[in-house]
Coordinates of C-alpha atoms and ligand atoms in Angstrom, one line a residue:
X24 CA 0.0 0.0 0.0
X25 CA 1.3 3.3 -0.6
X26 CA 0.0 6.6 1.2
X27 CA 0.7 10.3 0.7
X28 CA -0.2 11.8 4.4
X29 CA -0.8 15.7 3.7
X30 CA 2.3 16.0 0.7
X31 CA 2.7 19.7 0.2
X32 CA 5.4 21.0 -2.4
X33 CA 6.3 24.5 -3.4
X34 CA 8.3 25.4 -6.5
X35 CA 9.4 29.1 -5.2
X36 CA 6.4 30.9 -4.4
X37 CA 4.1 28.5 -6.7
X38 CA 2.4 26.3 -4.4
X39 CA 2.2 23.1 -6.4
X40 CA 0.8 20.3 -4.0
X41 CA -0.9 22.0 -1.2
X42 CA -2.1 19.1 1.4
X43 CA -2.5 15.3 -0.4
X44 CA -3.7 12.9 0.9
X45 CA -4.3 9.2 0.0
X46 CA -4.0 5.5 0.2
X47 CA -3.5 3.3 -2.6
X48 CA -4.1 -0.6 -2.5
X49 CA -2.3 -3.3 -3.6
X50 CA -3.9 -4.7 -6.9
X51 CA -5.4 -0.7 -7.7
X52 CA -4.8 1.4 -10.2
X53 CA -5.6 4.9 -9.4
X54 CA -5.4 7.3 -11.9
X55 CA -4.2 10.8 -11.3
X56 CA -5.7 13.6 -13.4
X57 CA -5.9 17.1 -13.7
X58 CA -4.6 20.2 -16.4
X59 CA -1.7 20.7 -17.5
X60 CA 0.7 21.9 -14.4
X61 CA -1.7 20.7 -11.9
X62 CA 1.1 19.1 -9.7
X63 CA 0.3 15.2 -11.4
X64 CA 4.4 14.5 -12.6
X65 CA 5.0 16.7 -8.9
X66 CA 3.5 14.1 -7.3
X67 CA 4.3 11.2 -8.7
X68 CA 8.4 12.0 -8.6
X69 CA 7.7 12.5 -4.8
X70 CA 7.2 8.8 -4.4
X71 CA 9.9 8.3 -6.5
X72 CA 11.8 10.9 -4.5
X73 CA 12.2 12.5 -7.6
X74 CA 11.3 15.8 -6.1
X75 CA 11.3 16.5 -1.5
X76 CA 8.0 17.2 -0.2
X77 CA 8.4 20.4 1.6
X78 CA 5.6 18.7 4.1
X79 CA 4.2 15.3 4.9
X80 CA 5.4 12.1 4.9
X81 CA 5.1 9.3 1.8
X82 CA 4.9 5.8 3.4
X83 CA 5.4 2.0 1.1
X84 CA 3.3 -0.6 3.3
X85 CA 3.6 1.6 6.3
X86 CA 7.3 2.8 6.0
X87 CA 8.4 6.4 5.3
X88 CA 10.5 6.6 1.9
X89 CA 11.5 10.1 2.5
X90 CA 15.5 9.8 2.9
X91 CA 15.4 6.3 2.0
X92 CA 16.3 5.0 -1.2
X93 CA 16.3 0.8 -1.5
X94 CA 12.5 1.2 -1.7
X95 CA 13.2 2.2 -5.1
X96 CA 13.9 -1.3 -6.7
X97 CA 10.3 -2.4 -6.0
X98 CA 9.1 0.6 -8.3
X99 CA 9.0 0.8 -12.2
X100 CA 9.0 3.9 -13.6
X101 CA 7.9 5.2 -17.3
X102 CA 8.8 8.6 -17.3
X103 CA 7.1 11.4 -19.1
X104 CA 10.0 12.2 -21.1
X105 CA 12.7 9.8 -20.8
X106 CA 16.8 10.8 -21.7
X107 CA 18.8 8.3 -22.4
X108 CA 22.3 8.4 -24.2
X109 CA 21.3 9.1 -27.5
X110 CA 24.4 7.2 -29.3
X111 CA 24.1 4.0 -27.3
X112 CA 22.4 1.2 -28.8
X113 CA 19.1 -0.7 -28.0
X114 CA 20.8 -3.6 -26.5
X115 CA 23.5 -1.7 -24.6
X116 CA 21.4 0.8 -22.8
X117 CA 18.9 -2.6 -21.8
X118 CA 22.4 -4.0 -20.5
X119 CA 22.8 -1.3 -18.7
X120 CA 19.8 -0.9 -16.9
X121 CA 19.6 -4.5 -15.7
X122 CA 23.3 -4.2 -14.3
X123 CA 21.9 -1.7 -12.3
X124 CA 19.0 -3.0 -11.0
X125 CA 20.4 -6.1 -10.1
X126 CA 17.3 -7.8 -9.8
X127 CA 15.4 -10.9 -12.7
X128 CA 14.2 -9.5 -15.3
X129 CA 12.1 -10.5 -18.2
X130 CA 13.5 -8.1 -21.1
X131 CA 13.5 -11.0 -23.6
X132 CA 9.7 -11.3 -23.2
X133 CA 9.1 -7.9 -23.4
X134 CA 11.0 -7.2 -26.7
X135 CA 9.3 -10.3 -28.3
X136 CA 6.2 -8.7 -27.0
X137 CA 6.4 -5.1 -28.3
X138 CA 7.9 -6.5 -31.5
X139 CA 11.6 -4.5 -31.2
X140 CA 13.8 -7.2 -31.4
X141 CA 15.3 -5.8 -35.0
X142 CA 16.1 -2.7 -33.7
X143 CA 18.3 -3.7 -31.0
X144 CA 21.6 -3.2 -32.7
X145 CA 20.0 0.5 -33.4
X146 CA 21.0 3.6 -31.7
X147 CA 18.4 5.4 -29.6
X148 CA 19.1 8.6 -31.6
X149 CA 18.1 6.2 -34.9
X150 CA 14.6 5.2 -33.0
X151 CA 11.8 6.8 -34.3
X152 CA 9.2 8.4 -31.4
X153 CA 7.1 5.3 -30.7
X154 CA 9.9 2.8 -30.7
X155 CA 11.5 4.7 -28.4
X156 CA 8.6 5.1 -26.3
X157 CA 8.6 1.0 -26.5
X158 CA 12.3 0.8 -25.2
X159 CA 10.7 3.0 -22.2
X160 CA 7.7 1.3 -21.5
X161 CA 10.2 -2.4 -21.4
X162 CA 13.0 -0.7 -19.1
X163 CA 10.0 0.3 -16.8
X164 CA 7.9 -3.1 -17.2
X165 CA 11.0 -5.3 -17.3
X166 CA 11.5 -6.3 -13.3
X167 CA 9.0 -7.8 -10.9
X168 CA 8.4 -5.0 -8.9
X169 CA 5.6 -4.1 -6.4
X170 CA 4.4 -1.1 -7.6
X171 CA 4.1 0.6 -11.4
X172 CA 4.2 4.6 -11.7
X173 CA 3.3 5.1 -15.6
X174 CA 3.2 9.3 -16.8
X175 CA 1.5 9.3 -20.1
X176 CA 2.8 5.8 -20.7
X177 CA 1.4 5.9 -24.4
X178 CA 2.1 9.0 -25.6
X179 CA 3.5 8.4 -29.4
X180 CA 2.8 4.9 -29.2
X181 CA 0.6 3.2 -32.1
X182 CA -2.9 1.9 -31.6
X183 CA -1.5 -2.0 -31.3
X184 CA 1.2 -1.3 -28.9
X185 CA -0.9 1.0 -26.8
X186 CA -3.7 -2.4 -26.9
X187 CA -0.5 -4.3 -26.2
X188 CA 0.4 -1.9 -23.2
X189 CA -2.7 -1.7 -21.6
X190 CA -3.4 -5.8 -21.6
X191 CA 0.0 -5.9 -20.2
X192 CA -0.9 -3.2 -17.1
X193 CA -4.3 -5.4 -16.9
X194 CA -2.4 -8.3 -15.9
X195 CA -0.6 -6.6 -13.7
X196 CA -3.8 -5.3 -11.9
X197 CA -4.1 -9.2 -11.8
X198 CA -0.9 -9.7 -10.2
X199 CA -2.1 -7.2 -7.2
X200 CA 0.3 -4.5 -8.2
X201 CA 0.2 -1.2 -7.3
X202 CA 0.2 1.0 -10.4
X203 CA -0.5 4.8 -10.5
X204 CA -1.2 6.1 -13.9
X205 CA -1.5 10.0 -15.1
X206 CA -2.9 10.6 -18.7
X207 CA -4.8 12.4 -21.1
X208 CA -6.5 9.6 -22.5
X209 CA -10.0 9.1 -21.9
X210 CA -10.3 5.3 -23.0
X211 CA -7.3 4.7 -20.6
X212 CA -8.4 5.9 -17.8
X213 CA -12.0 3.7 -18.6
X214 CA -10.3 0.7 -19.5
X215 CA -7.5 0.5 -16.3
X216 CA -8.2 3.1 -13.6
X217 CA -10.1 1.7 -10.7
X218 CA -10.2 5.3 -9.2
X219 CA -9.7 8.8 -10.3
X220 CA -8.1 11.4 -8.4
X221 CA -8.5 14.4 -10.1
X222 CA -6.2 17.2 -8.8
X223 CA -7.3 20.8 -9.3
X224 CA -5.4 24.4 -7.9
X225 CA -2.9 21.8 -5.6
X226 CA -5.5 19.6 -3.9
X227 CA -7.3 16.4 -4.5
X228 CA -10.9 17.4 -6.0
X229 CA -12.3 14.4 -6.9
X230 CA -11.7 10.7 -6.0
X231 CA -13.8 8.5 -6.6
X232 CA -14.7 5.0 -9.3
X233 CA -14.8 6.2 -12.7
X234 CA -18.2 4.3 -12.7
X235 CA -19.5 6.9 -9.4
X236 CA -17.9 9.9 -11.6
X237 CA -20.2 8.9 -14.6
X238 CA -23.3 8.2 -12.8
X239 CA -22.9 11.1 -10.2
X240 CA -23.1 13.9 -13.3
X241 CA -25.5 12.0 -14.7
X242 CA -23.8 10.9 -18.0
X243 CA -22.7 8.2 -20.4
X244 CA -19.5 8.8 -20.3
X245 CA -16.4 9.6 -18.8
X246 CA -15.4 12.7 -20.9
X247 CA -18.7 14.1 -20.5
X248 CA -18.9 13.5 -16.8
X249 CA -15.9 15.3 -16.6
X250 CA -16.4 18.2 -18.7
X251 CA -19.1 18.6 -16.5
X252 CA -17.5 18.4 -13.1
X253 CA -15.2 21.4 -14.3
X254 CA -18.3 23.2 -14.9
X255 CA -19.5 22.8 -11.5
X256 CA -16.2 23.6 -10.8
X257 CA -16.0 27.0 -12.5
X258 CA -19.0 28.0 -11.2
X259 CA -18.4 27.0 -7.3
X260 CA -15.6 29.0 -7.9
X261 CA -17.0 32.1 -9.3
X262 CA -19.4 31.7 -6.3
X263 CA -16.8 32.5 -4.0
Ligands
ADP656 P1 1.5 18.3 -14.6 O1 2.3 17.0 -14.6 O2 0.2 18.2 -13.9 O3 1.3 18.9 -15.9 P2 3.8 19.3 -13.1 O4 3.7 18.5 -11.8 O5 4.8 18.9 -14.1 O6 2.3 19.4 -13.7 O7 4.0 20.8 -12.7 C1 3.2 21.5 -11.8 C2 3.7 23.0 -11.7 O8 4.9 23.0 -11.1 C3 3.9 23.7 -13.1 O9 3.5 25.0 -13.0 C4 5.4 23.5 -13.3 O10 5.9 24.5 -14.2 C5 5.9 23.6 -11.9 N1 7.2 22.8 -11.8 C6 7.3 21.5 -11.9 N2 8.5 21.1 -11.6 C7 9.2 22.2 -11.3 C8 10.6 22.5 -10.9 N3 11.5 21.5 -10.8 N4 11.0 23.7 -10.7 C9 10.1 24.8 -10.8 N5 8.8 24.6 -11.1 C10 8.4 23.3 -11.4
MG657 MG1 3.1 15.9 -16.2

């Protein structure tokens, strides 16, 4: 289980994550959403300790992370952008990151899997945008880890290896993992997040089951539900 216990976070004077709380279960995917520099990548580095929490605590089955780092081998990571040496090739930079991490991995599996296995004598800097995004998305998936932070995991992916990424993050959910997920994709969210948490001016504004969000506005679907909950939003606001 992972919780955030009131996370707060300012960049300079921008307050970015102002009081977060929440648990997340093994086995759930929660999904974190919100507009553009809302604090979603904020947060999700602070469990990776990525970026220090000016206040409150971030605890892995009970145990503060903050100052700790070995908790990091149970987490895999797909960053939002991810920089890797551009001149090294496919098989060397996979190398690499398994030297590293020290810990079995099923690479072989996952290169079959995403179809990349002729690029591996390639260069990253030869990759077009979606291979590369497939090197990322087998780096992150390749060890047995606990928990699964994904940030706009498909982005520049195309439609079969985004079917094929999503059937592999179902499986997981299978497997109980932990997986935390921020994207801009509708049919995402509806086809892998258990929860939303939609973060709005630094706090958590919503959380609830996709299914509750769609059936509390009254829609039949998840974009409309929440276009809608922005509306009410707006206007609480110019209430004020
Ligand atoms: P999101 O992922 O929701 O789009 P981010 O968490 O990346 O948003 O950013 C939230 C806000 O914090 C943005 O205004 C962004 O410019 C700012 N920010 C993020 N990281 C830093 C940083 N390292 N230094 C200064 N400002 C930052
Ligand atoms: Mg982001």
């Amino acid at each position: 289980m992972v919780q955030f216990v009131d996370l707060q976070k300012k960049f300079g004077k921008l307050e970015v994550l102002k009081g977060i709380s929440e648990e997340i279960m093994e086995g759930e995917c929660v999904a974190v959403l919100g507009p553009n520099g809302s604090g979603k990548s904020t947060l999700i580095k602070t469990l990776l300790g990525l970026v220090l929490p000016d206040k409150g605590d971030i605890l892995i089955e009970g145990k503060s992370i903050l100052k700790q780092h070995l908790y990091r081998n149970e987490i895999g990571y797909l960053p939002q952008i991810a920089q890797f040496p551009e001149n090294m090739k496919v098989k060397e930079l996979i190398r690499m990151i398994t030297l590293m991490r020290e810990k079995p991995s099923n690479e072989n599996d996952l290169i079959d899997y995403f179809g990349v296995s002729s690029f591996l004598d390639n260069t990253l800097r030869s990759l077009s945008g979606g291979t590369k995004q497939k090197i990322n998305a087998i780096l992150a998936l390749m060890f047995d880890c606990k928990i699964y932070v994904y940030d706009e995991p498909t982005v520049g992916l195309d439609p079969i290896s985004r079917v094929l990424f999503k059937n592999y993050v179902q499986q997981q959910k299978k497997d109980k993992k932990t997986i935390l997920l921020t994207t801009h994709l509708i049919n995402e969210v509806e086809e892998l997040a258990d929860r939303i948490l939609f973060i709005l001016d630094g706090k958590i504004y919503y959380n609830r089951s996709v299914k509750e969000l769609i059936s509390e506005h009254n829609e039949t679907s998840l974009e409309n539900a929440m276009v809608k909950m922005l509306e009410n939003h707006s206007k609480n606001k110019a209430h004020v």
